[in-house]
């Protein structure tokens, strides 16, 4: 009887109020965001606390924060919203066959290749599907996939063993990117020792390619200090073309600049350079909409056609 009563009191409206309090950091701010009186928010949260017999909010300075029990309820609310969205998208796909939306995260260094290849093909096949594309670090992306906030992801770099479905593809070699008139530009391969003596351009730590670079230098017991660090490959390329340093990219990423004659890409003489991988990632048990499933297949086929397939 008690379980049935609790279930009746945990309504979607009350959970939405609790969620908004957590997002806004206070009852008054939540009330303004929702468009109701603060007393209405307080009353609904109080009803939840009374029936659950556990506090859901606690004061922290001028703000209120959600307790562990409150976080569980908010997570439940998010899951319900996600399932409702998925149901709506599935029904929409059933009604219109090729409508709906797909969300994915793409590593910054792979965006251009993704847009020109797989996305162009997918958009031709499913022109009415909305595609939500963002970039971000891998740990955040994995978390979003597990929470159902993102359908799939394309990443580059060491991945570990996350609790998701992964398809990996060879993307090596990693190359040193130099201006054509650089003293080392005529080399077929370049050693880490030679690179350590140069002015280097590093990417931010969350970039997969930087993780590879760091590991290669560490294995050679080298610790060069970069002259520059940036969070856009376009910035790194601009530094190289200005003769200010040597950056690092994979051959696919550097290809258009090499073909234009703006830079030279020389493979790094280290095993990790040639075994660098990119990954397609999705949830283990989540069922895709027809549109998302089609995009996944397009991505797999595109990667297979360009790379060495690795299970």
Coordinates of C-alpha atoms in Angstrom, one line a residue:
X1 CA 0.0 0.0 0.0
X2 CA 2.8 2.4 0.9
X3 CA 4.6 1.7 -2.4
X4 CA 1.5 2.5 -4.4
X5 CA 1.0 5.7 -2.4
X6 CA 4.6 6.8 -3.1
X7 CA 4.3 6.0 -6.8
X8 CA 1.2 8.2 -6.9
X9 CA 3.0 11.1 -5.3
X10 CA 6.1 11.0 -7.5
X11 CA 4.4 12.8 -10.4
X12 CA 6.1 14.1 -13.5
X13 CA 5.1 17.7 -12.5
X14 CA 6.8 17.4 -9.1
X15 CA 9.9 15.9 -10.6
X16 CA 10.1 18.7 -13.2
X17 CA 10.0 21.2 -10.4
X18 CA 12.8 19.4 -8.5
X19 CA 14.8 19.2 -11.6
X20 CA 14.4 23.0 -12.3
X21 CA 15.5 23.8 -8.7
X22 CA 18.6 21.8 -9.3
X23 CA 19.3 23.5 -12.6
X24 CA 18.6 27.0 -11.4
X25 CA 20.2 26.7 -8.0
X26 CA 17.2 27.9 -6.0
X27 CA 13.5 27.8 -5.6
X28 CA 12.8 31.4 -6.6
X29 CA 15.0 31.1 -9.8
X30 CA 13.3 27.8 -10.6
X31 CA 9.8 29.4 -10.2
X32 CA 10.8 32.2 -12.6
X33 CA 12.1 29.8 -15.1
X34 CA 8.9 27.7 -15.0
X35 CA 6.6 30.7 -14.7
X36 CA 4.9 29.9 -11.4
X37 CA 4.9 31.2 -7.8
X38 CA 7.9 30.1 -5.6
X39 CA 5.3 28.8 -3.1
X40 CA 4.1 26.3 -5.8
X41 CA 7.6 24.9 -6.3
X42 CA 8.2 24.7 -2.5
X43 CA 4.9 23.0 -2.0
X44 CA 5.4 20.3 -4.6
X45 CA 9.0 19.5 -3.5
X46 CA 7.7 19.4 0.1
X47 CA 5.0 16.8 -0.9
X48 CA 7.7 14.6 -2.4
X49 CA 9.9 14.9 0.8
X50 CA 7.0 14.2 3.1
X51 CA 5.9 11.0 1.3
X52 CA 9.4 9.8 0.7
X53 CA 10.4 10.7 4.2
X54 CA 13.8 11.9 3.1
X55 CA 15.2 15.4 2.3
X56 CA 15.6 16.2 -1.4
X57 CA 17.1 19.7 -1.0
X58 CA 19.6 21.3 1.4
X59 CA 20.8 24.8 1.8
X60 CA 24.3 25.7 0.7
X61 CA 24.9 29.4 1.3
X62 CA 22.2 31.4 -0.5
X63 CA 21.5 28.5 -2.8
X64 CA 20.0 25.1 -2.4
X65 CA 21.5 21.9 -3.7
X66 CA 20.0 18.5 -4.4
X67 CA 20.7 15.7 -2.0
X68 CA 21.7 12.2 -3.1
X69 CA 18.1 11.1 -3.0
X70 CA 17.1 14.2 -5.0
X71 CA 19.7 13.3 -7.7
X72 CA 18.2 9.8 -8.0
X73 CA 14.8 11.3 -8.7
X74 CA 16.2 13.8 -11.2
X75 CA 18.0 11.0 -13.0
X76 CA 14.7 9.1 -13.1
X77 CA 13.1 12.2 -14.6
X78 CA 15.8 12.5 -17.2
X79 CA 15.3 8.9 -18.2
X80 CA 11.6 9.4 -18.6
X81 CA 12.1 12.4 -20.8
X82 CA 14.7 10.5 -22.9
X83 CA 12.3 7.5 -23.4
X84 CA 9.5 9.8 -24.3
X85 CA 11.7 11.6 -26.9
X86 CA 12.8 8.2 -28.3
X87 CA 9.2 7.0 -28.5
X88 CA 8.1 10.2 -30.3
X89 CA 11.0 9.9 -32.8
X90 CA 10.2 6.2 -33.4
X91 CA 6.6 6.9 -34.0
X92 CA 7.5 9.8 -36.3
X93 CA 9.9 7.5 -38.2
X94 CA 7.0 5.0 -38.6
X95 CA 4.7 7.7 -39.8
X96 CA 7.1 9.5 -42.2
X97 CA 9.7 6.8 -42.7
X98 CA 12.6 9.1 -43.1
X99 CA 12.0 11.8 -40.5
X100 CA 13.4 12.2 -37.0
X101 CA 16.7 13.3 -35.5
X102 CA 20.2 11.9 -34.9
X103 CA 22.7 13.3 -32.4
X104 CA 26.4 12.6 -32.4
X105 CA 29.7 13.9 -31.1
X106 CA 32.6 14.2 -33.5
X107 CA 36.3 14.8 -32.6
X108 CA 37.3 18.2 -33.9
X109 CA 40.0 16.8 -36.1
X110 CA 37.5 14.6 -37.9
X111 CA 34.7 17.1 -38.5
X112 CA 35.7 18.1 -42.0
X113 CA 36.1 14.5 -43.2
X114 CA 32.8 13.5 -41.6
X115 CA 30.9 16.4 -43.2
X116 CA 32.3 15.9 -46.6
X117 CA 31.9 12.1 -46.6
X118 CA 29.4 10.2 -44.4
X119 CA 27.2 13.2 -43.5
X120 CA 26.9 14.2 -47.2
X121 CA 25.8 10.6 -48.0
X122 CA 23.5 10.3 -45.1
X123 CA 21.8 13.7 -45.8
X124 CA 21.2 12.6 -49.4
X125 CA 19.5 9.4 -48.2
X126 CA 17.6 11.1 -45.3
X127 CA 17.2 14.7 -46.3
X128 CA 14.5 15.4 -43.7
X129 CA 16.3 14.1 -40.7
X130 CA 17.7 16.7 -38.2
X131 CA 21.4 16.0 -37.3
X132 CA 22.7 17.4 -34.1
X133 CA 26.6 17.6 -34.2
X134 CA 28.8 18.7 -31.3
X135 CA 32.5 18.2 -30.3
X136 CA 33.8 17.4 -26.8
X137 CA 36.2 15.4 -24.8
X138 CA 35.9 11.6 -24.8
X139 CA 35.0 11.0 -21.2
X140 CA 32.1 13.5 -21.4
X141 CA 31.0 11.9 -24.7
X142 CA 30.9 8.4 -23.2
X143 CA 28.9 9.7 -20.3
X144 CA 26.4 11.3 -22.6
X145 CA 26.1 8.1 -24.6
X146 CA 25.4 6.0 -21.5
X147 CA 22.8 8.6 -20.4
X148 CA 21.1 8.5 -23.8
X149 CA 21.8 12.1 -24.6
X150 CA 23.9 11.3 -27.7
X151 CA 23.3 8.5 -30.2
X152 CA 26.9 7.9 -31.3
X153 CA 30.3 9.4 -31.4
X154 CA 33.5 9.5 -33.6
X155 CA 36.7 9.9 -31.7
X156 CA 40.4 9.7 -32.1
X157 CA 43.0 8.5 -29.6
X158 CA 43.4 5.9 -26.8
X159 CA 40.0 4.8 -25.5
X160 CA 40.6 2.3 -22.8
X161 CA 37.7 -0.2 -22.2
X162 CA 34.5 1.8 -21.7
X163 CA 31.1 0.1 -21.2
X164 CA 30.0 0.9 -24.8
X165 CA 30.0 -0.7 -28.2
X166 CA 33.2 0.4 -30.1
X167 CA 34.4 -0.1 -33.7
X168 CA 38.0 0.9 -34.2
X169 CA 39.9 1.8 -37.3
X170 CA 43.6 2.5 -38.1
X171 CA 44.3 6.2 -38.8
X172 CA 48.1 6.2 -38.8
X173 CA 50.6 7.4 -39.3
X174 CA 50.7 10.5 -37.1
X175 CA 52.8 13.0 -38.9
X176 CA 54.9 16.0 -38.0
X177 CA 53.6 19.0 -39.9
X178 CA 56.2 21.4 -41.2
X179 CA 56.4 24.3 -43.6
X180 CA 57.8 23.2 -47.0
X181 CA 61.0 25.2 -46.6
X182 CA 61.8 23.8 -43.1
X183 CA 65.3 22.2 -42.8
X184 CA 63.7 18.8 -41.9
X185 CA 61.0 18.9 -44.7
X186 CA 62.9 16.5 -47.0
X187 CA 63.0 13.6 -44.5
X188 CA 60.9 10.5 -45.2
X189 CA 60.3 9.9 -41.5
X190 CA 61.3 11.9 -38.5
X191 CA 62.5 10.8 -35.1
X192 CA 61.2 12.0 -31.7
X193 CA 64.7 13.0 -30.8
X194 CA 64.9 15.3 -33.8
X195 CA 61.4 16.7 -33.0
X196 CA 62.3 17.4 -29.3
X197 CA 64.9 19.9 -30.4
X198 CA 62.4 21.9 -32.4
X199 CA 59.7 24.5 -31.5
X200 CA 56.6 22.4 -31.1
X201 CA 52.9 23.1 -31.3
X202 CA 50.9 20.9 -28.9
X203 CA 47.1 20.5 -28.8
X204 CA 45.1 20.7 -25.6
X205 CA 45.4 17.7 -23.3
X206 CA 41.9 16.4 -24.2
X207 CA 42.8 15.9 -27.8
X208 CA 43.4 12.2 -28.8
X209 CA 46.4 13.0 -30.9
X210 CA 48.1 14.8 -28.1
X211 CA 47.6 11.7 -25.9
X212 CA 49.5 9.8 -28.5
X213 CA 52.2 12.4 -28.8
X214 CA 52.7 12.5 -25.0
X215 CA 53.0 8.7 -24.9
X216 CA 55.5 8.5 -27.7
X217 CA 57.7 11.1 -26.1
X218 CA 57.3 9.4 -22.7
X219 CA 58.4 6.0 -24.1
X220 CA 61.5 7.6 -25.5
X221 CA 62.2 9.3 -22.2
X222 CA 61.8 12.7 -23.7
X223 CA 59.9 15.7 -22.2
X224 CA 60.0 18.6 -24.7
X225 CA 58.3 21.8 -23.7
X226 CA 56.0 23.1 -26.4
X227 CA 56.4 26.6 -27.8
X228 CA 52.6 26.8 -28.3
X229 CA 49.4 25.0 -27.2
X230 CA 46.0 25.5 -28.9
X231 CA 42.6 23.9 -29.1
X232 CA 41.9 24.2 -32.8
X233 CA 43.8 22.3 -35.6
X234 CA 43.3 25.4 -37.8
X235 CA 45.4 27.4 -35.3
X236 CA 48.1 24.7 -35.3
X237 CA 48.2 24.8 -39.1
X238 CA 48.4 28.6 -39.1
X239 CA 51.4 28.4 -36.7
X240 CA 53.1 25.9 -38.9
X241 CA 52.5 27.9 -42.1
X242 CA 53.9 31.0 -40.5
X243 CA 57.1 29.1 -39.7
X244 CA 56.6 29.3 -35.9
X245 CA 56.7 25.7 -35.0
X246 CA 56.0 22.0 -35.9
X247 CA 52.5 20.6 -35.2
X248 CA 51.1 17.1 -35.4
X249 CA 48.2 15.6 -37.4
X250 CA 47.2 12.4 -39.1
X251 CA 47.6 12.2 -42.8
X252 CA 43.8 12.3 -43.5
X253 CA 43.5 15.5 -41.5
X254 CA 46.6 17.1 -43.1
X255 CA 45.8 15.9 -46.7
X256 CA 44.2 19.0 -48.1
X257 CA 46.9 21.3 -46.8
X258 CA 49.6 19.0 -48.2
X259 CA 47.9 18.9 -51.6
X260 CA 47.8 22.7 -51.7
X261 CA 51.5 22.8 -50.9
X262 CA 51.0 24.7 -47.7
X263 CA 52.7 22.1 -45.5
X264 CA 54.7 18.9 -45.5
X265 CA 53.5 15.9 -43.4
X266 CA 56.3 13.5 -42.3
X267 CA 55.4 10.3 -40.5
X268 CA 56.9 10.0 -37.0
X269 CA 59.3 7.1 -36.6
X270 CA 57.6 5.3 -33.7
X271 CA 55.3 2.2 -33.6
X272 CA 52.4 4.1 -31.9
X273 CA 52.4 6.6 -34.8
X274 CA 51.4 3.8 -37.2
X275 CA 48.8 2.1 -34.9
X276 CA 46.9 5.3 -33.9
X277 CA 43.1 4.5 -34.1
X278 CA 39.8 6.3 -34.4
X279 CA 36.6 4.9 -32.9
X280 CA 32.9 4.7 -33.6
X281 CA 31.0 4.5 -30.3
X282 CA 27.4 3.7 -29.4
X283 CA 25.5 2.3 -26.5
X284 CA 25.6 -1.5 -26.0
X285 CA 21.9 -2.2 -25.7
X286 CA 20.2 0.9 -27.1
X287 CA 17.9 0.5 -30.0
X288 CA 18.5 3.1 -32.7
X289 CA 15.8 4.7 -34.9
X290 CA 16.0 3.7 -38.6
X291 CA 17.7 7.0 -39.4
X292 CA 20.4 6.6 -36.6
X293 CA 21.0 3.0 -37.6
X294 CA 21.5 4.1 -41.2
X295 CA 24.0 6.8 -40.2
X296 CA 25.9 4.2 -38.1
X297 CA 26.2 1.9 -41.1
X298 CA 27.3 4.8 -43.4
X299 CA 30.0 5.6 -40.8
X300 CA 31.2 2.0 -40.5
X301 CA 31.4 1.6 -44.3
X302 CA 33.2 4.9 -44.7
X303 CA 35.8 4.0 -42.1
X304 CA 36.3 0.5 -43.5
X305 CA 36.9 1.9 -47.0
X306 CA 39.7 4.2 -45.7
X307 CA 41.3 2.3 -42.9
X308 CA 42.4 -1.1 -41.6
X309 CA 39.5 -2.7 -39.8
X310 CA 40.2 -3.6 -36.2
X311 CA 37.8 -5.5 -33.9

